[in-house]
Coordinates of C-alpha atoms and ligand atoms in Angstrom, one line a residue:
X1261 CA -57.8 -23.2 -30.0
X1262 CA -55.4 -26.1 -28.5
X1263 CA -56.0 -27.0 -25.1
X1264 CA -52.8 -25.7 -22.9
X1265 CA -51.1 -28.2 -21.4
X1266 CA -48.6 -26.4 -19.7
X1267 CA -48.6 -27.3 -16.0
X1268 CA -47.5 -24.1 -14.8
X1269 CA -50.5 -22.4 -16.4
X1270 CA -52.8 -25.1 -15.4
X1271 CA -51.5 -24.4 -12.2
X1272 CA -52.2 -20.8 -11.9
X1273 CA -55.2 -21.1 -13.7
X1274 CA -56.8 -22.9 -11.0
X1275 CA -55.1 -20.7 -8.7
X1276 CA -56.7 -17.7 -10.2
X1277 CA -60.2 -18.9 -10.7
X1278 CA -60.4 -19.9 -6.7
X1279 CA -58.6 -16.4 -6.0
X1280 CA -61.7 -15.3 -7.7
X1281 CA -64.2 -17.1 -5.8
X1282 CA -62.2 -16.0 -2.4
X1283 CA -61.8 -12.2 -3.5
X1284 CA -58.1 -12.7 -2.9
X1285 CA -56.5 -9.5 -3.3
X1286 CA -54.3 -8.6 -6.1
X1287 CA -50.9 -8.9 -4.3
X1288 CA -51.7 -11.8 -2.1
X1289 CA -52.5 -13.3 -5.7
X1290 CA -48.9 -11.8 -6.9
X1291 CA -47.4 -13.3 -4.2
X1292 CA -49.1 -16.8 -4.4
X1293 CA -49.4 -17.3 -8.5
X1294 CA -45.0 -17.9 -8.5
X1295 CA -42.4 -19.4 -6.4
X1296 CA -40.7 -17.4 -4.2
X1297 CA -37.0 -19.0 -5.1
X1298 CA -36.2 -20.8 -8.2
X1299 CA -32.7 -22.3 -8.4
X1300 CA -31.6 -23.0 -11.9
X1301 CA -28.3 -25.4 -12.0
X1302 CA -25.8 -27.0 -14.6
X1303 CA -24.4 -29.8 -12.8
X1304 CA -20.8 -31.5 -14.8
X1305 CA -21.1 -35.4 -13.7
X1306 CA -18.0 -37.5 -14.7
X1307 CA -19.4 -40.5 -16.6
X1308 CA -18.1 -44.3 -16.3
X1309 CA -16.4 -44.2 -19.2
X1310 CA -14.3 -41.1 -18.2
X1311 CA -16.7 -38.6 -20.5
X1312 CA -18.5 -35.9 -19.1
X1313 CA -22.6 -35.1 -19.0
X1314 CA -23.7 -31.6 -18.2
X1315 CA -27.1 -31.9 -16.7
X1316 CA -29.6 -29.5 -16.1
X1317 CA -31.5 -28.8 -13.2
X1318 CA -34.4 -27.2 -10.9
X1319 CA -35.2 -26.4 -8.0
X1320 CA -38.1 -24.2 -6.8
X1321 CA -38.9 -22.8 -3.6
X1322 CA -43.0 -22.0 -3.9
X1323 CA -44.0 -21.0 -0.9
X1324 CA -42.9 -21.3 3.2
X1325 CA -45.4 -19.6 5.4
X1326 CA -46.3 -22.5 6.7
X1327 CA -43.0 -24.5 7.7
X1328 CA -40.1 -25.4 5.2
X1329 CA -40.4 -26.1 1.8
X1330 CA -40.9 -29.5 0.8
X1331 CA -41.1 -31.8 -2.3
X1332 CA -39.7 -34.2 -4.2
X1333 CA -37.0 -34.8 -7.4
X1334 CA -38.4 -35.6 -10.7
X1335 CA -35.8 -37.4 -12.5
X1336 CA -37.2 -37.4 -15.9
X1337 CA -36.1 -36.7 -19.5
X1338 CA -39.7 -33.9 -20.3
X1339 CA -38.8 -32.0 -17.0
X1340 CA -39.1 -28.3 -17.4
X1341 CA -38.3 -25.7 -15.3
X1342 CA -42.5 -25.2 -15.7
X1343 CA -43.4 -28.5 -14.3
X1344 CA -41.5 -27.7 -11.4
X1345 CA -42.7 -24.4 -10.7
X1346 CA -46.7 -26.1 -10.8
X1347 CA -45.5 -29.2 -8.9
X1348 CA -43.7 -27.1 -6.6
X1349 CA -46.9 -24.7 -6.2
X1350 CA -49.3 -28.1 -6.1
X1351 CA -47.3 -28.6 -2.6
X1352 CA -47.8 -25.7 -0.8
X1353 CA -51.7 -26.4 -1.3
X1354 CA -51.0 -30.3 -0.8
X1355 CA -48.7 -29.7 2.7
X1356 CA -51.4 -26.8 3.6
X1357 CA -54.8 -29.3 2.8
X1358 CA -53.0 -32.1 4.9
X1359 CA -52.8 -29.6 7.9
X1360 CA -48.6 -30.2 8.0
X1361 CA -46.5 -27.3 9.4
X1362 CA -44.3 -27.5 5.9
X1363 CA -44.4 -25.6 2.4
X1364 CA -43.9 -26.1 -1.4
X1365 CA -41.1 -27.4 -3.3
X1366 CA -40.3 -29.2 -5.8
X1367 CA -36.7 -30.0 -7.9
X1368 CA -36.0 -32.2 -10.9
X1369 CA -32.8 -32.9 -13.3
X1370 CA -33.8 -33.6 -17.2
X1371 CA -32.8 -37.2 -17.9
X1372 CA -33.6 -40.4 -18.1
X1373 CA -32.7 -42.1 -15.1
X1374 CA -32.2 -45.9 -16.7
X1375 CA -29.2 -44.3 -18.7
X1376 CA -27.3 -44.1 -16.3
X1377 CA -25.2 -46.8 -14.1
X1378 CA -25.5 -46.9 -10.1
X1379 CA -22.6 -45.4 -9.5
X1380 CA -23.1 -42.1 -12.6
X1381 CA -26.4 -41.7 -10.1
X1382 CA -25.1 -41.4 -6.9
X1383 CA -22.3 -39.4 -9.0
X1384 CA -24.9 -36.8 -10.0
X1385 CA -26.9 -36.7 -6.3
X1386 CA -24.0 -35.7 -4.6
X1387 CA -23.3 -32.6 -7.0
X1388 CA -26.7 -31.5 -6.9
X1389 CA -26.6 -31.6 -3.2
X1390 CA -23.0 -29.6 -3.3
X1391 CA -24.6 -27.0 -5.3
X1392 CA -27.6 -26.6 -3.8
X1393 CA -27.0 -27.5 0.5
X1394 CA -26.5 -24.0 1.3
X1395 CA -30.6 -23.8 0.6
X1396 CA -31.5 -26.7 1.7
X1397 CA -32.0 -28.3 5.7
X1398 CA -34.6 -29.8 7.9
X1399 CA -35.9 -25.8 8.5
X1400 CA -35.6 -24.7 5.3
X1401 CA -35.9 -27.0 2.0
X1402 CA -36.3 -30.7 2.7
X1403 CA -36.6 -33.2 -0.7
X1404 CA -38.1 -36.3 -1.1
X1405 CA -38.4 -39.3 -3.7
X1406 CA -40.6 -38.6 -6.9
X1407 CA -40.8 -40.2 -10.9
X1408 CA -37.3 -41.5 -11.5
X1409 CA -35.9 -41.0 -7.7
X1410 CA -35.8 -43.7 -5.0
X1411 CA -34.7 -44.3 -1.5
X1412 CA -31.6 -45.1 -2.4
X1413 CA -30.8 -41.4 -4.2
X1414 CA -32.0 -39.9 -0.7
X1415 CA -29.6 -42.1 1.3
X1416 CA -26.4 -40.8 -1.1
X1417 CA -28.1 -37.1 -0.9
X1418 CA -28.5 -37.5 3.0
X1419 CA -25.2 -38.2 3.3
X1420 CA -23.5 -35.7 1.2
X1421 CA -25.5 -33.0 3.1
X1422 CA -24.1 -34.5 6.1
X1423 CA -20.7 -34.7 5.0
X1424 CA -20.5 -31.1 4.0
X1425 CA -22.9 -29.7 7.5
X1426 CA -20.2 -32.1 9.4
X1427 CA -23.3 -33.1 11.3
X1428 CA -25.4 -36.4 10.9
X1429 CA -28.8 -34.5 9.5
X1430 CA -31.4 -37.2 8.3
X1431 CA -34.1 -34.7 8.4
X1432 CA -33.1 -32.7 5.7
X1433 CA -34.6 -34.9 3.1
X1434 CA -37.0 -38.1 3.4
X1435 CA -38.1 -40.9 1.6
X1436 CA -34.7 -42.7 2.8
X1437 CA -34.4 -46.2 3.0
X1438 CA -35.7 -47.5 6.1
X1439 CA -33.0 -48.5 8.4
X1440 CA -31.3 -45.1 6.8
X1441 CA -33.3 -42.6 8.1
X1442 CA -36.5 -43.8 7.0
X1443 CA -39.4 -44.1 8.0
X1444 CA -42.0 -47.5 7.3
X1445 CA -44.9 -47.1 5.5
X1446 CA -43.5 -44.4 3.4
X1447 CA -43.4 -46.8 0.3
X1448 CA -47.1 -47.6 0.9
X1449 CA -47.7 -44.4 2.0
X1450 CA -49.0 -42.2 -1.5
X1451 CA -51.4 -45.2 -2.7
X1452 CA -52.7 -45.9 0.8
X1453 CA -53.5 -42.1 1.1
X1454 CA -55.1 -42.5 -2.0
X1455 CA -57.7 -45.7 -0.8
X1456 CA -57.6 -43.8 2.7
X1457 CA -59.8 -40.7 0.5
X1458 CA -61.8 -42.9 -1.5
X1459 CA -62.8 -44.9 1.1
X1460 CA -64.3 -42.1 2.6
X1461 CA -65.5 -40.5 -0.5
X1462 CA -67.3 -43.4 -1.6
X1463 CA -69.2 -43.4 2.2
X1464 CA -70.1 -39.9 1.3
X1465 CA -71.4 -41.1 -1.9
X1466 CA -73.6 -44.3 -0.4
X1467 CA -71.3 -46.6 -2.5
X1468 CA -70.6 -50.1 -1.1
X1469 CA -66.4 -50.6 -1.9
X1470 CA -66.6 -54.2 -2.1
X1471 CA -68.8 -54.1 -5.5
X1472 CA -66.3 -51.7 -6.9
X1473 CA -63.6 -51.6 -9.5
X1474 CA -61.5 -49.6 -10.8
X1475 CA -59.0 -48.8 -13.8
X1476 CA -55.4 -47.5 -12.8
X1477 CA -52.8 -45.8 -15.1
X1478 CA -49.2 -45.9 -14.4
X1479 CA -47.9 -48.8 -12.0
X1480 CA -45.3 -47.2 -10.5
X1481 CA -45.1 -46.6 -6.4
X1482 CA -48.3 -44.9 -6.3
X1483 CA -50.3 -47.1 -8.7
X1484 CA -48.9 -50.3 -6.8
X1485 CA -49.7 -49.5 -3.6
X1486 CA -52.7 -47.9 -5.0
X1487 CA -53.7 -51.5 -6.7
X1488 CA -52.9 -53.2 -3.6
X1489 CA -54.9 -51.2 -0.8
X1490 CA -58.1 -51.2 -3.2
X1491 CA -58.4 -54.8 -3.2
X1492 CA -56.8 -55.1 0.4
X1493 CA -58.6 -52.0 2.1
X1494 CA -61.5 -51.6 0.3
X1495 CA -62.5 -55.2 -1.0
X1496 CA -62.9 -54.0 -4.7
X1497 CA -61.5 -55.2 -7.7
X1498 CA -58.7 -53.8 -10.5
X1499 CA -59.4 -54.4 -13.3
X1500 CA -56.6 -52.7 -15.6
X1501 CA -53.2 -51.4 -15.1
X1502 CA -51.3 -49.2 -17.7
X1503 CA -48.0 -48.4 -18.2
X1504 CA -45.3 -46.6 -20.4
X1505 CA -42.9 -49.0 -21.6
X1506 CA -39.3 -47.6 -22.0
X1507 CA -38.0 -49.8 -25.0
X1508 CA -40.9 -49.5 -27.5
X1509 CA -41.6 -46.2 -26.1
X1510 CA -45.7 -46.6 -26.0
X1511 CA -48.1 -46.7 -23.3
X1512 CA -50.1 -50.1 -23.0
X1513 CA -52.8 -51.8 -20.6
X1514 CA -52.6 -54.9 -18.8
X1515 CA -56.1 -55.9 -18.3
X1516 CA -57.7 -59.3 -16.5
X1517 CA -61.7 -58.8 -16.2
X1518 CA -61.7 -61.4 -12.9
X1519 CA -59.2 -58.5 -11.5
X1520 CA -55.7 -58.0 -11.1
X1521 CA -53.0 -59.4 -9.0
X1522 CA -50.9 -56.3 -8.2
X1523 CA -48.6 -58.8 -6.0
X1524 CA -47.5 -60.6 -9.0
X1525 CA -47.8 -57.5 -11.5
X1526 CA -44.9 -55.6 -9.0
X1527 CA -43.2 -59.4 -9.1
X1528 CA -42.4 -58.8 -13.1
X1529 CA -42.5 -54.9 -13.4
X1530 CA -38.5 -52.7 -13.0
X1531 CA -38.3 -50.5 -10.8
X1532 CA -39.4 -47.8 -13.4
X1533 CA -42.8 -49.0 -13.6
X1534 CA -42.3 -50.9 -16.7
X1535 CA -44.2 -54.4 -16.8
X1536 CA -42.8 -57.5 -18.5
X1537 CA -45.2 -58.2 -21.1
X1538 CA -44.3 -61.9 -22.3
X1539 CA -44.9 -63.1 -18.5
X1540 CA -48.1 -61.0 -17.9
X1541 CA -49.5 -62.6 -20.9
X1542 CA -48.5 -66.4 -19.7
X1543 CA -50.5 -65.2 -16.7
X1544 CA -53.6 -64.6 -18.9
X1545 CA -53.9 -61.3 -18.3
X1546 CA -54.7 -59.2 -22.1
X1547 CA -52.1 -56.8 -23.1
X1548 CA -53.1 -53.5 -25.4
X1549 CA -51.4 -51.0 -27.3
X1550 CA -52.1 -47.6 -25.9
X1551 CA -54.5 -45.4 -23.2
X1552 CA -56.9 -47.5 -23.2
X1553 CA -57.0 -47.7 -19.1
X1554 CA -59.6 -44.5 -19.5
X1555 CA -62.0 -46.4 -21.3
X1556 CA -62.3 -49.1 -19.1
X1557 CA -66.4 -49.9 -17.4
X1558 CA -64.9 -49.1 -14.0
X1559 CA -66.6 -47.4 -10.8
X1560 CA -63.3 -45.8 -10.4
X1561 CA -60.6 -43.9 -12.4
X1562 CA -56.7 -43.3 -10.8
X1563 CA -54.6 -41.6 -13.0
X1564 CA -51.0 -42.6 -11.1
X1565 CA -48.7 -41.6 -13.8
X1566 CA -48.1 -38.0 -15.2
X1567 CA -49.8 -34.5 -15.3
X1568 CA -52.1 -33.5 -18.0
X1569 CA -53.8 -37.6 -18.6
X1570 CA -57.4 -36.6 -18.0
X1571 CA -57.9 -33.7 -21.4
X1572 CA -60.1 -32.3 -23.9
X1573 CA -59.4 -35.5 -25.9
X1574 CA -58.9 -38.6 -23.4
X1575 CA -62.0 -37.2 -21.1
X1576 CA -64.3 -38.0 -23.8
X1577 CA -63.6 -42.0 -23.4
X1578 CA -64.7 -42.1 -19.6
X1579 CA -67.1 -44.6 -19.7
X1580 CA -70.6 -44.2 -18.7
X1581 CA -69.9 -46.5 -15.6
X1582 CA -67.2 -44.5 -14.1
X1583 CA -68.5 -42.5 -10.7
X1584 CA -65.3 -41.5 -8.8
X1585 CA -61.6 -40.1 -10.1
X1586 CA -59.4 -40.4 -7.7
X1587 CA -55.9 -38.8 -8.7
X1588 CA -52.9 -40.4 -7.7
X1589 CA -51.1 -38.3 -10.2
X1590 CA -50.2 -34.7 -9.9
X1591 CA -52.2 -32.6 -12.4
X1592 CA -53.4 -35.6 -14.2
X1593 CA -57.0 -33.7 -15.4
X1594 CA -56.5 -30.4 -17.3
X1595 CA -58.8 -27.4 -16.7
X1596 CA -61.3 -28.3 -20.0
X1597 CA -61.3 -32.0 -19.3
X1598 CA -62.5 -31.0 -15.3
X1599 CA -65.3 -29.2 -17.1
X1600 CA -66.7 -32.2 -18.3
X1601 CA -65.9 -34.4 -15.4
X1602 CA -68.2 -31.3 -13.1
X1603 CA -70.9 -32.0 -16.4
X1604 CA -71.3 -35.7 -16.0
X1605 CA -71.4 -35.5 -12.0
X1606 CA -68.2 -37.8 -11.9
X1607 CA -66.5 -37.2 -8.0
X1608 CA -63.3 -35.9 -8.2
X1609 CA -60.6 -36.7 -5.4
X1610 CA -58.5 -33.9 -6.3
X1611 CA -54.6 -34.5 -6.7
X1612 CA -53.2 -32.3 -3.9
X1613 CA -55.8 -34.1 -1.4
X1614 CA -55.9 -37.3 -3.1
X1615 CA -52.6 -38.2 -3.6
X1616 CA -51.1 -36.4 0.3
X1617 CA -50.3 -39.4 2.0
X1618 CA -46.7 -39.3 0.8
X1619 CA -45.8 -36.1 1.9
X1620 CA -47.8 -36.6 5.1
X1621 CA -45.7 -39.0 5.7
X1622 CA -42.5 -37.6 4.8
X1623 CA -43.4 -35.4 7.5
X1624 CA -43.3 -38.1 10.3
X1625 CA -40.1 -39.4 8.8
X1626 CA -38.8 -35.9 9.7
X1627 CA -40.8 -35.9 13.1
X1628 CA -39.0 -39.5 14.0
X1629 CA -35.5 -38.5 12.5
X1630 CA -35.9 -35.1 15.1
X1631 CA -36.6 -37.2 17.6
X1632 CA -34.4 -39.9 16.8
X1633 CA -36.9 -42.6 17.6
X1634 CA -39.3 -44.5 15.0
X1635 CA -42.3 -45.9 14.8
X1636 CA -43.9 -49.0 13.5
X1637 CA -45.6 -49.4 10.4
X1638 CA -49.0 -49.9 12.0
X1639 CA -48.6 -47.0 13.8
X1640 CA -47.9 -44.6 10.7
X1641 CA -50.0 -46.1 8.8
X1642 CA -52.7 -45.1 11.8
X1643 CA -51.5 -41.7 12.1
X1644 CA -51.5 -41.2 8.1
X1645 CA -55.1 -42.5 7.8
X1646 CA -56.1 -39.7 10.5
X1647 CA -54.4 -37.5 8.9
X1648 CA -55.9 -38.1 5.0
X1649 CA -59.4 -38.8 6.6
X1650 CA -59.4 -35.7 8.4
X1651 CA -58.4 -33.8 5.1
X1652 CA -61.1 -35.2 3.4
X1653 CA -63.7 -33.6 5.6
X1654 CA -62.4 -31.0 5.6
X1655 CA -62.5 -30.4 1.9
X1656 CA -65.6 -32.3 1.7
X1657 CA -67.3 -29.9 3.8
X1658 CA -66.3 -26.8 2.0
X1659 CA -67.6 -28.4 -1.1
X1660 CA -70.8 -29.0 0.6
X1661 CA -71.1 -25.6 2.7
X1662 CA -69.7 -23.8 -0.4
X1663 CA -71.4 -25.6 -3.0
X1664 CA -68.6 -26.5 -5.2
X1665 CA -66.5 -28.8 -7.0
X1666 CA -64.2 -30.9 -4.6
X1667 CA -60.9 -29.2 -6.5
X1668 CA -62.5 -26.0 -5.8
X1669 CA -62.9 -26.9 -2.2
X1670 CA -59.9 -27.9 -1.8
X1671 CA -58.2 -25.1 -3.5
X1672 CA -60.2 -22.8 -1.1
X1673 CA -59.1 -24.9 2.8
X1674 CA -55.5 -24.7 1.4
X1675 CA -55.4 -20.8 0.1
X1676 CA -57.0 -19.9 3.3
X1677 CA -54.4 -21.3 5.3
X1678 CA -51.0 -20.2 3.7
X1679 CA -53.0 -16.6 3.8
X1680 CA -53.5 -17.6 7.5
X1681 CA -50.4 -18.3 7.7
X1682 CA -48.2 -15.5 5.9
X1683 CA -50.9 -13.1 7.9
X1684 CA -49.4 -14.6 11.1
X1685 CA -46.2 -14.0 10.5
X1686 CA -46.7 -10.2 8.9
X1687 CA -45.5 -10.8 5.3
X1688 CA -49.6 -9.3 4.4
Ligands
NAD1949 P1 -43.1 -43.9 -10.8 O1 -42.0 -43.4 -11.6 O2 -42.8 -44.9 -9.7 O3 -44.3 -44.6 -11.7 C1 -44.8 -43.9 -12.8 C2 -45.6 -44.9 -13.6 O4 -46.4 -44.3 -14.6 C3 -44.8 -46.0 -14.3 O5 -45.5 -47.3 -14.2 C4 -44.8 -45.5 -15.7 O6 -44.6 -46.6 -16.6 C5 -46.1 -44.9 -15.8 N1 -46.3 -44.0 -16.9 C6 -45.6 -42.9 -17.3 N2 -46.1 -42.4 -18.4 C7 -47.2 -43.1 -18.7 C8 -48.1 -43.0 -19.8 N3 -48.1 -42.0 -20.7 N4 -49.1 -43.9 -19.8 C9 -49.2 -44.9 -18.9 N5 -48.3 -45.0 -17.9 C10 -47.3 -44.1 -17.8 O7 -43.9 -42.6 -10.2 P2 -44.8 -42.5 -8.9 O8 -43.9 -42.1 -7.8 O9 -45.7 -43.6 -8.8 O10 -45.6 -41.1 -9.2 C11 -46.7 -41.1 -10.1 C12 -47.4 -39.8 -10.0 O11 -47.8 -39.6 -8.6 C13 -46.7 -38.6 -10.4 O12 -47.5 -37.6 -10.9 C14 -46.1 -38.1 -9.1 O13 -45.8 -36.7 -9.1 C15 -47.3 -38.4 -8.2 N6 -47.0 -38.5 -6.8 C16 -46.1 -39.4 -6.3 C17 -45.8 -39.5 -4.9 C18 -44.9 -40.5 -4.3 O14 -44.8 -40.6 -3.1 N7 -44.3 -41.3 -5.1 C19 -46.5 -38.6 -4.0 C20 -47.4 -37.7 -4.6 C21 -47.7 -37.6 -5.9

């Protein structure tokens, strides 16, 4: 039978089998397996050239037993009302593992963002906030940057919400530019968390960082900064960086055995994560054809691009060397291809854990923009490294007290808060 890729299922599929090991009962499960709000939209955008585009959009409202719902906009041409509703679910656990007063959300719009000009963008932000305010605010549905969205997007969003409110109201969606609303270190923020996790997993695993490397696909915000904090934080060594290359539509890897320089990679790669081959290759570095970042001799795998990387096919590749997955990515190993990964005793960072120093951060953004006073970049980065570190024990010791796998474990600390949580407030 083919493997299901479908995030959604994947989704509740892990849901189900940790509902299992908890006993859940049958309507908490009901509750918890779907969103609580989906909001399905046709937004009419007038084009530069005076045509019109209908676009089509999501956005889903998982779960808010916890604090608001929160989670970014996908801006990508394979959205699907599924891939939100997982992504969307993925951040309730995620908000609920980092121990942040906030739920799960998620939103996307199906296109390809580099086909449209600056202005058709901010065009198309400011209708899906006029559609969609009435939901959203700083205490009910706060957005964020994701694939295909920037800081700038959440600047024009910001201020269309504000416009309409008639009040100044930065909290209502982060990842703004700093100086806008934002908060430092947010750029940093995802692929620090990342190192921040595998730091700790590799002391929990006796493995010296400095005599690591590692493999990376997708160099995108989360696979730079992911790049740039193992060699800065850690003292290891990249070895490979992959990426999906817009105009000959293919994936390829960007490999240099003496290690990476992610400073100069970001220097020649677009701001959709798309690196200039001709000039990578002046710079020695060997450029090939397809997915070969998996098969990489590597101490360390981070899938930083898209859900559903790590599967029944691609798992078989892992080389022998490989001891740690760390995923930036959401959903980037499928259920069958986590199987294996348990088989082989590779160390999984799981996604919702792994990859929570973005939202954890977005949170202080909305904690500075509520108090109207920011902090430096030292000093979030200090908080968010608390923060991740302190997740990571606490999934760490589930998985040992529990005995089993880290997504397991992680699954478990987040369910059992959110049931905490909507116990708390009488919805069980
Ligand atoms: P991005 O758009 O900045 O970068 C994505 C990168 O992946 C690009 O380099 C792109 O070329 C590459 N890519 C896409 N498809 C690929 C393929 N088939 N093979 C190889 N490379 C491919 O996105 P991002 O913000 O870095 O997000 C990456 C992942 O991390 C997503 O799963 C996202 O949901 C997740 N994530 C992001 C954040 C955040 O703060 N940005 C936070 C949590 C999770």
């Amino acid at each position: 039978m083919a493997e299901n890729t479908n995030a959604f299922s994947m989704a509740q599929q892990q849901f189900d089998h940790v509902a299992d090991l908890l006993g859940l009962d049958h309507q908490v499960r009901e509750l918890l397996r779907w969103p609580l709000r989906e909001y399905h939209l046709r937004l009419p955008v007038h084009m530069d050239d005076g045509g019109l585009r209908v676009f089509q959009a999501f956005r889903v409202q998982h779960n808010d037993a916890l604090g608001p719902n929160k989670g970014g906009l996908r801006f990508h041409a394979a959205e699907t009302a599924d891939t939100v509703r997982a992504l969307a679910m993925w951040m309730t656990w995620k908000c609920a593992v980092a121990d942040i007063p906030l739920g799960g959300g998620k939103g996307g719009v199906v296109l390809d963002p580099a086909t449209l000009s600056a202005n058709e963008k901010e065009r198309l932000c400011r209708a899906f906030i006029r559609e969609l305010w009435r939901v959203l605010g700083p205490r009910q549905d706060v957005p964020a940057p994701d694939v295909g969205s920037n800081a700038q997007m959440m600047g024009w969003m910001m201020d269309e919400y504000s416009r309409i409110t008639g009040q100044y109201t930065p909290g209502v969606i982060t990842g703004k530019p700093v100086g806008g609303g934002g908060s430092l270190g947010r750029k940093e923020a995802t692929g620090y968390g990342v190192i921040y996790t595998l730091r700790e997993a590799m002391k929990c695993l006796n493995i010296d960082s400095t005599q690591t490397t590692a493999a990376i696909q997708g160099f995108g915000n989360v696979g730079q900064y992911a790049a740039k904090g193992f060699i800065s934080e850690l003292g290891g060594k990249v070895v490979c960086v992959s990426y999906w290359d817009r105009e000959d539509r293919a994936a390829y890897t960007v490999y240099k055995q003496d290690g990476i320089d992610p400073e100069f990679l970001m220097n020649i790669t677009d701001q959709y994560g798309s690196i200039d081959k001709d000039k990578a290759v002046q710079a020695d570095y060997s450029i090939e054809e397809g997915d070969d970042w998996i098969t990489k001799e590597a101490d360390v795998l981070i899938p930083a691009a898209l859900e559903g990387q790590i599967n029944a096919e691609t798992v078989k590749n892992i080389h022998e060397r490989v001891k740690i997955v760390a995923e930036g990515a959401n959903g980037p190993t499928t259920p069958e291809a986590d199987q294996v990964l348990m088989e082989r005793d590779i160390f999984v960072v799981p996604d919702f854990l792994c990859n929570a120093g973005g939202v954890t951060t977005s949170y202080f953004e909305g904690v500075q923009n509520d108090m109207n006073f920011y902090w430096t970049k030292s000093e979030v980065l200090e908080k968010l490294d608390d923060k991740m570190t302190q997740a990571f024990k606490g999934v760490y010791d589930m998985a040992q007290t529990q005995d089993v796998f880290m997504r397991d474990a992680a699954y478990m600390v987040a369910i059992n808060r959110v049931v905490k949580g909507m116990e708390l407030r009488g919805w069980l």
